[in-house]
Rosetta silent file (secondary structure, phi, psi, omega in degrees, C-alpha in Angstrom):
SEQUENCE: MDKQAFRQSVVVPVSMVFLVMVCSILMHRFSATLDSDFIQRTLAFVFGTTFFLAVAFGTPFVYAFAYLGGASLKLRILAISVTPFAWATKECIKIYESHTILECLYWYLNPLNIWLVLLMTLEAGLADLYCRRLRKKQGDDVRVANPASLAVVSISLILFIAVYSWGKGENIYVIFLKGYRYFFGSGLQV
SCORE:     score description
SCORE:     0.000 S_00000001
   1 L     0.000  138.433 -157.692  114.980   72.774  119.115 S_00000001
   2 L   -87.603  161.432  165.336  118.155   71.010  117.533 S_00000001
   3 H   -67.157  -31.107  168.972  118.325   69.991  113.680 S_00000001
   4 H   -78.221  -18.802  169.392  118.101   66.311  114.548 S_00000001
   5 H   -92.453  -27.340  155.417  115.310   66.636  116.675 S_00000001
   6 H   -52.263  -51.851 -177.156  113.621   69.085  114.052 S_00000001
   7 H   -59.565  -60.702 -168.861  114.388   66.553  111.453 S_00000001
   8 H   -63.242  -26.880 -176.357  112.806   63.529  113.359 S_00000001
   9 H   -95.401  -13.513 -171.023  109.740   65.377  114.853 S_00000001
  10 H  -105.516  -69.704 -167.338  108.883   67.716  112.176 S_00000001
  11 H   -71.429  -31.846  172.403  110.198   66.764  108.654 S_00000001
  12 H   -79.676  -39.391  171.936  109.841   63.011  108.577 S_00000001
  13 H   -68.763  -37.967 -179.117  106.094   62.702  109.368 S_00000001
  14 H   -46.515  -70.683  176.083  105.613   66.077  107.112 S_00000001
  15 H   -38.261  -60.912 -155.863  107.490   63.860  104.603 S_00000001
  16 H   -78.356  -59.034 -177.344  105.891   60.586  104.888 S_00000001
  17 H   -47.946  -35.250  158.444  102.024   62.195  104.984 S_00000001
  18 H   -75.417  -35.140  164.598  103.235   64.048  101.710 S_00000001
  19 H   -52.831  -61.507 -172.066  104.881   61.320  100.048 S_00000001
  20 H   -43.956  -59.881 -168.925  101.816   59.372  100.881 S_00000001
  21 H   -64.178  -43.789  171.943   99.774   62.016   98.908 S_00000001
  22 H   -49.517  -58.684 -172.996  102.058   62.343   96.035 S_00000001
  23 H   -78.374   -6.297  162.427  102.283   58.615   95.265 S_00000001
  24 H   -66.092  -57.020  179.829   98.696   58.242   95.861 S_00000001
  25 H   -47.715  -58.486 -158.676   98.054   61.131   93.168 S_00000001
  26 H   -86.471   -8.798  168.588  100.469   59.657   90.731 S_00000001
  27 H   -80.041  -52.565  177.791   99.177   55.905   91.204 S_00000001
  28 H   -51.555  -40.472 -158.730   95.526   57.075   90.742 S_00000001
  29 H   -83.270  -40.900  175.577   96.248   58.930   87.273 S_00000001
  30 H   -41.398  -53.947  170.739   98.141   56.012   86.456 S_00000001
  31 H   -19.487  -52.531 -161.674   95.147   53.680   86.898 S_00000001
  32 L   -64.666   -2.565 -171.979   93.294   55.593   84.288 S_00000001
  33 L  -105.511    9.997  165.447   95.973   54.259   81.392 S_00000001
  34 L  -109.804  168.407 -158.903   95.346   50.751   82.065 S_00000001
  35 L   -88.072  -47.412  174.054   93.227   48.665   80.048 S_00000001
  36 L   -54.698  132.381 -152.189   91.888   46.278   82.651 S_00000001
  37 H   -71.463  -48.162 -172.593   88.392   47.769   83.885 S_00000001
  38 H   -43.131  -57.281 -162.587   88.953   45.289   87.415 S_00000001
  39 H   -65.913  -58.878  169.731   92.486   46.608   88.047 S_00000001
  40 H   -41.765  -42.013  161.225   92.120   50.129   87.026 S_00000001
  41 H   -80.675  -20.285  156.034   89.258   50.384   89.613 S_00000001
  42 H   -56.470  -29.695  171.203   90.825   48.780   92.057 S_00000001
  43 H   -78.004  -32.885  178.040   93.793   50.684   91.930 S_00000001
  44 H   -66.750  -38.232  166.368   91.588   54.250   91.890 S_00000001
  45 H   -53.967  -70.087  165.319   90.127   53.001   94.937 S_00000001
  46 H   -31.841  -61.830 -159.840   93.070   51.972   96.772 S_00000001
  47 H   -89.777   -9.462  162.648   94.965   54.840   95.933 S_00000001
  48 H   -73.295  -21.782  175.685   92.112   57.255   95.937 S_00000001
  49 H   -80.288 -102.795 -161.123   91.538   56.167   99.834 S_00000001
  50 H   -14.794  -44.929 -165.347   95.065   56.907  100.340 S_00000001
  51 H   -87.086  -24.633  171.308   95.177   60.091   99.030 S_00000001
  52 H   -64.326  -50.278 -168.781   92.006   61.263  100.977 S_00000001
  53 H   -63.020  -37.520 -170.331   93.259   59.572  104.298 S_00000001
  54 H   -64.511  -60.034 -168.397   96.965   61.578  103.693 S_00000001
  55 H   -75.058  -36.124  167.906   94.980   65.162  103.239 S_00000001
  56 H   -77.004  -24.581 -175.302   92.042   64.418  105.739 S_00000001
  57 H  -134.257   22.585 -172.108   93.761   62.572  108.395 S_00000001
  58 H   -82.770  -27.656  177.417   97.435   63.017  108.074 S_00000001
  59 H   -33.954  -81.330 -175.288   97.002   65.804  111.034 S_00000001
  60 H   -56.740  -25.258  178.482   97.047   63.937  114.086 S_00000001
  61 H   -68.824  -33.778  178.122  100.030   61.432  112.946 S_00000001
  62 H   -68.619  -45.025  174.591  101.860   64.746  112.233 S_00000001
  63 H   -55.346  -38.899 -170.962  100.857   66.826  115.395 S_00000001
  64 H   -66.102  -51.595  173.147  101.580   64.107  117.402 S_00000001
  65 H   -50.290  -50.592 -175.796  105.243   63.336  116.269 S_00000001
  66 H   -62.008  -48.443 -177.341  105.872   67.213  116.197 S_00000001
  67 H   -55.652  -70.114  151.416  104.394   67.653  119.626 S_00000001
  68 H   -14.472  -34.200  174.042  106.171   64.783  121.084 S_00000001
  69 H   -87.122  -16.824 -175.909  109.503   66.064  119.709 S_00000001
  70 L    94.654   22.618  163.183  109.143   69.187  121.455 S_00000001
  71 L   -81.197  163.066 -174.001  108.202   71.421  118.570 S_00000001
  72 L   -72.653  168.262 -178.394  106.487   74.753  119.385 S_00000001
  73 H   -69.878  -45.403  174.085  102.820   75.169  118.758 S_00000001
  74 H   -52.809  -43.443 -178.060  103.599   77.249  115.927 S_00000001
  75 H   -52.204  -58.628 -166.483  106.107   74.689  114.317 S_00000001
  76 H   -39.702  -56.981 -167.638  103.268   72.247  115.072 S_00000001
  77 H   -67.817  -52.560  170.972  100.303   74.167  113.029 S_00000001
  78 H   -15.173  -58.979  174.322  103.240   74.874  110.423 S_00000001
  79 H   -70.398  -33.620 -176.618  103.659   70.977  110.158 S_00000001
  80 H   -86.450  -19.060  175.779  100.347   69.863  110.019 S_00000001
  81 H   -84.975  -12.836 -166.396   99.425   72.191  107.223 S_00000001
  82 H   -68.625  -55.229 -164.103  101.942   71.555  104.431 S_00000001
  83 H   -71.834  -41.175  166.367  100.320   68.443  103.013 S_00000001
  84 H   -63.772  -45.730  159.709   96.416   70.010  103.001 S_00000001
  85 H   -24.863  -54.122 -165.489   98.145   73.202  101.864 S_00000001
  86 H   -71.928  -43.256 -176.053   99.841   71.493   98.870 S_00000001
  87 H   -68.555  -40.676  152.848   96.823   69.888   97.992 S_00000001
  88 H   -39.950  -48.962 -168.221   94.543   73.024   98.125 S_00000001
  89 H   -79.638  -13.241  178.423   97.342   74.814   95.918 S_00000001
  90 H   -78.390  -28.983 -176.210   97.220   71.803   93.446 S_00000001
  91 H   -78.323  -34.590 -168.191   93.335   72.214   92.993 S_00000001
  92 H   -79.889  -27.201  173.204   93.907   75.938   92.664 S_00000001
  93 H   -68.234  -38.575 -169.395   96.501   75.659   89.669 S_00000001
  94 H   -59.273  -46.131 -174.310   94.224   73.254   87.838 S_00000001
  95 H   -84.506    4.985  157.553   91.769   75.918   87.552 S_00000001
  96 H   -55.842  -28.458 -179.808   94.195   78.755   86.461 S_00000001
  97 H   -47.004  -31.730 -160.043   94.186   77.276   83.020 S_00000001
  98 H  -117.849   -4.305 -175.034   90.713   79.146   83.053 S_00000001
  99 L  -145.297  165.198  178.376   90.806   81.957   85.450 S_00000001
 100 L   -70.136  169.969 -172.303   92.791   84.633   86.749 S_00000001
 101 H   -75.585  -30.890  179.586   95.420   84.345   89.747 S_00000001
 102 H   -77.571  -12.113  169.851   92.790   86.169   92.027 S_00000001
 103 H   -84.181  -27.271  164.184   90.254   83.870   91.322 S_00000001
 104 H   -64.341  -24.213  172.249   92.402   81.045   91.993 S_00000001
 105 H   -80.757  -62.686 -170.917   93.195   82.643   95.433 S_00000001
 106 H   -35.542  -47.369 -170.589   89.561   82.923   96.091 S_00000001
 107 H   -49.157  -14.420 -149.815   89.258   79.214   95.492 S_00000001
 108 H   -92.393  -11.524  166.911   91.401   78.704   98.589 S_00000001
 109 H   -98.611   26.325  161.206   87.961   79.830  100.343 S_00000001
 110 L   -45.502  122.094 -167.349   85.874   77.070   98.954 S_00000001
 111 H   -41.770  -54.579 -163.236   83.491   74.981  101.245 S_00000001
 112 H   -89.130   -1.190  148.876   85.691   71.936  101.385 S_00000001
 113 H   -56.419  -68.490 -177.456   88.860   73.983  102.056 S_00000001
 114 H   -46.526  -52.665  175.340   86.875   75.334  105.083 S_00000001
 115 H   -53.725  -45.421 -163.278   85.607   71.772  106.350 S_00000001
 116 H   -63.673  -55.290  174.038   89.156   70.565  105.854 S_00000001
 117 H   -45.669  -32.366 -162.922   90.588   73.331  107.798 S_00000001
 118 H   -73.420  -52.178  174.084   87.878   72.722  110.294 S_00000001
 119 H   -65.573  -41.909  165.273   88.660   69.152  110.626 S_00000001
 120 H   -59.593  -38.698  163.512   92.245   69.455  111.178 S_00000001
 121 H   -46.232  -37.380 -153.330   91.663   71.780  114.005 S_00000001
 122 H   -94.507  -20.075  169.253   89.618   69.496  115.486 S_00000001
 123 H   -86.783  -11.860  167.518   92.120   66.570  115.048 S_00000001
 124 H   -74.687  -46.534 -170.466   94.752   68.841  115.949 S_00000001
 125 H   -78.823  -45.523  171.499   93.109   69.569  119.332 S_00000001
 126 H   -86.699    0.009  176.863   92.274   65.961  120.180 S_00000001
 127 H   -94.253  -49.010  166.714   96.042   64.665  118.985 S_00000001
 128 H   -42.552  -27.404 -175.513   96.927   67.541  121.783 S_00000001
 129 H   -94.730  -40.264  173.807   94.904   66.120  124.227 S_00000001
 130 H   -54.143  -51.293 -172.072   96.341   62.413  123.477 S_00000001
 131 H   -55.522  -38.599 -136.642   99.829   63.788  123.462 S_00000001
 132 H  -109.558  -20.556  168.496   99.358   65.448  126.947 S_00000001
 133 H   -66.601  -37.884  144.960   97.820   62.292  127.686 S_00000001
 134 H   -47.043  -59.405 -179.732  100.930   60.176  127.117 S_00000001
 135 H   -50.217  -39.015  168.013  103.052   62.914  128.526 S_00000001
 136 H   -79.927  -18.487  161.269  101.442   62.614  131.666 S_00000001
 137 H   -74.151   -3.192  169.705  101.844   58.739  131.997 S_00000001
 138 L   -83.064   -1.328 -176.991  105.440   59.146  131.263 S_00000001
 139 L   117.841  -29.128 -170.056  105.504   61.123  134.540 S_00000001
 140 L   -64.057  146.939  176.873  105.244   64.646  133.272 S_00000001
 141 L   -80.652   71.520  173.741  103.739   67.396  135.267 S_00000001
 142 L  -135.505  139.082 -161.812  101.145   68.300  132.642 S_00000001
 143 L   -78.376  137.956 -155.680   97.568   68.927  132.761 S_00000001
 144 L  -101.338  -41.787  147.891   95.735   66.834  130.293 S_00000001
 145 L  -122.020   96.671 -151.806   92.698   68.526  129.814 S_00000001
 146 L   -91.010  139.336  171.595   93.656   71.815  129.210 S_00000001
 147 H   -30.132  -53.664 -174.990   91.419   74.635  128.769 S_00000001
 148 H   -70.911  -24.783 -169.979   92.591   75.691  125.217 S_00000001
 149 H   -94.317  -36.416  158.072   92.792   72.352  123.600 S_00000001
 150 H   -59.276  -45.092  165.031   88.985   71.619  124.798 S_00000001
 151 H   -32.251  -69.402  169.552   88.291   74.779  123.570 S_00000001
 152 H   -57.197  -37.491 -178.716   89.514   74.050  120.204 S_00000001
 153 H   -67.665  -45.047 -170.362   88.006   70.538  119.979 S_00000001
 154 H   -92.279    1.379 -173.832   84.577   71.854  120.970 S_00000001
 155 H   -99.880  -51.593 -165.449   84.659   75.134  118.840 S_00000001
 156 H   -71.570  -40.851  168.949   86.028   73.275  116.059 S_00000001
 157 H   -71.827  -35.113  179.415   83.607   70.546  116.166 S_00000001
 158 H   -75.476  -40.182  172.919   80.617   72.324  116.260 S_00000001
 159 H   -49.436  -53.925 -167.961   81.630   74.862  113.299 S_00000001
 160 H   -55.751  -60.147  162.436   82.241   71.697  111.543 S_00000001
 161 H   -31.822  -46.003  173.082   78.805   70.394  112.019 S_00000001
 162 H   -67.982  -36.034 -176.510   77.174   73.463  111.618 S_00000001
 163 H   -84.994  -24.602 -173.580   78.630   74.386  108.383 S_00000001
 164 H   -68.099  -66.722 -157.532   78.039   70.857  107.185 S_00000001
 165 H   -66.995  -26.662 -171.006   74.178   70.555  108.465 S_00000001
 166 L   -54.890   76.481 -169.102   73.424   74.090  107.177 S_00000001
 167 L    82.951   25.225 -175.697   71.420   73.333  104.347 S_00000001
 168 L    56.235   45.300  178.461   73.692   69.800  103.888 S_00000001
 169 L   103.285  -29.269 -164.154   76.170   72.136  102.826 S_00000001
 170 H   -95.031  -13.910  160.247   74.719   74.183  100.125 S_00000001
 171 H   -65.304  -51.895 -159.942   74.341   77.405  102.157 S_00000001
 172 H   -75.745   -3.821  170.699   77.857   78.043  102.656 S_00000001
 173 H   -66.904  -40.825  157.003   78.520   76.960   98.894 S_00000001
 174 H   -21.531 -103.598  166.119   75.932   79.535   98.575 S_00000001
 175 H    -9.527  -73.668 -176.782   78.011   82.068  100.135 S_00000001
 176 H   -25.029  -73.886 -159.920   81.164   80.933   98.335 S_00000001
 177 H   -61.052  -22.480  175.647   79.396   81.845   95.135 S_00000001
 178 H   -76.886  -41.611 -178.651   77.826   85.254   95.677 S_00000001
 179 H   -41.386  -59.349 -169.379   81.163   86.222   96.945 S_00000001
 180 H   -58.600  -20.925 -179.767   82.683   85.048   93.754 S_00000001
 181 H   -70.818  -43.543  179.026   79.855   86.799   91.482 S_00000001
 182 H   -46.061  -65.951  171.957   80.562   89.835   93.790 S_00000001
 183 H   -78.664  -16.609 -176.526   84.325   90.062   92.978 S_00000001
 184 H  -117.102  -40.297 -159.132   84.651   88.391   89.841 S_00000001
 185 L   114.403  174.257  160.990   81.359   88.720   88.087 S_00000001
 186 L   -50.655  -47.419 -168.871   79.074   85.920   86.628 S_00000001
 187 L   103.173  -10.192 -163.487   81.833   84.426   84.741 S_00000001
 188 L  -114.947  104.270  151.944   79.395   84.518   81.705 S_00000001
 189 L   -80.267  134.737 -147.470   80.386   86.672   78.928 S_00000001
 190 L  -134.271    0.000    0.000   77.042   87.610   76.619 S_00000001
């Protein structure tokens, strides 16, 4: 893959989704400084929504551009991970004020991040199937419903639903907390 193709198929879509996330964060924070309650709530809603959409649903957009631009599977996985990893890292940095670096690294295993990874995996599998269909329509000799993509979609969907529905997500959070207490104690100093 040459530099021009790399820029067009990977850097541009990743940058667009990342920029939407960053602008949304900044505008959401800015909205809190406004005196007008209506404008503050409206801006918070709009930019909170775009922030969520960039993090949770930027994957199919980035994956499709990377796939159709000829990026390898490893590069596609890296590309779809940039914005969600940046968001998760931002959240880890927030807790660094009151926790050790190891506790912050453990935060990457929180249930919300696990759901996000499962959702990204599902979206990437669906985007892969969609891109294969597009290539097939263009006359390429490609199998649309390949076993790997179908397995990724099926397994990630099953795990996403199972983790969420198992005690409405509370059980996975309890496991996360037990792991935290095992490694770092209760956090309470008496």
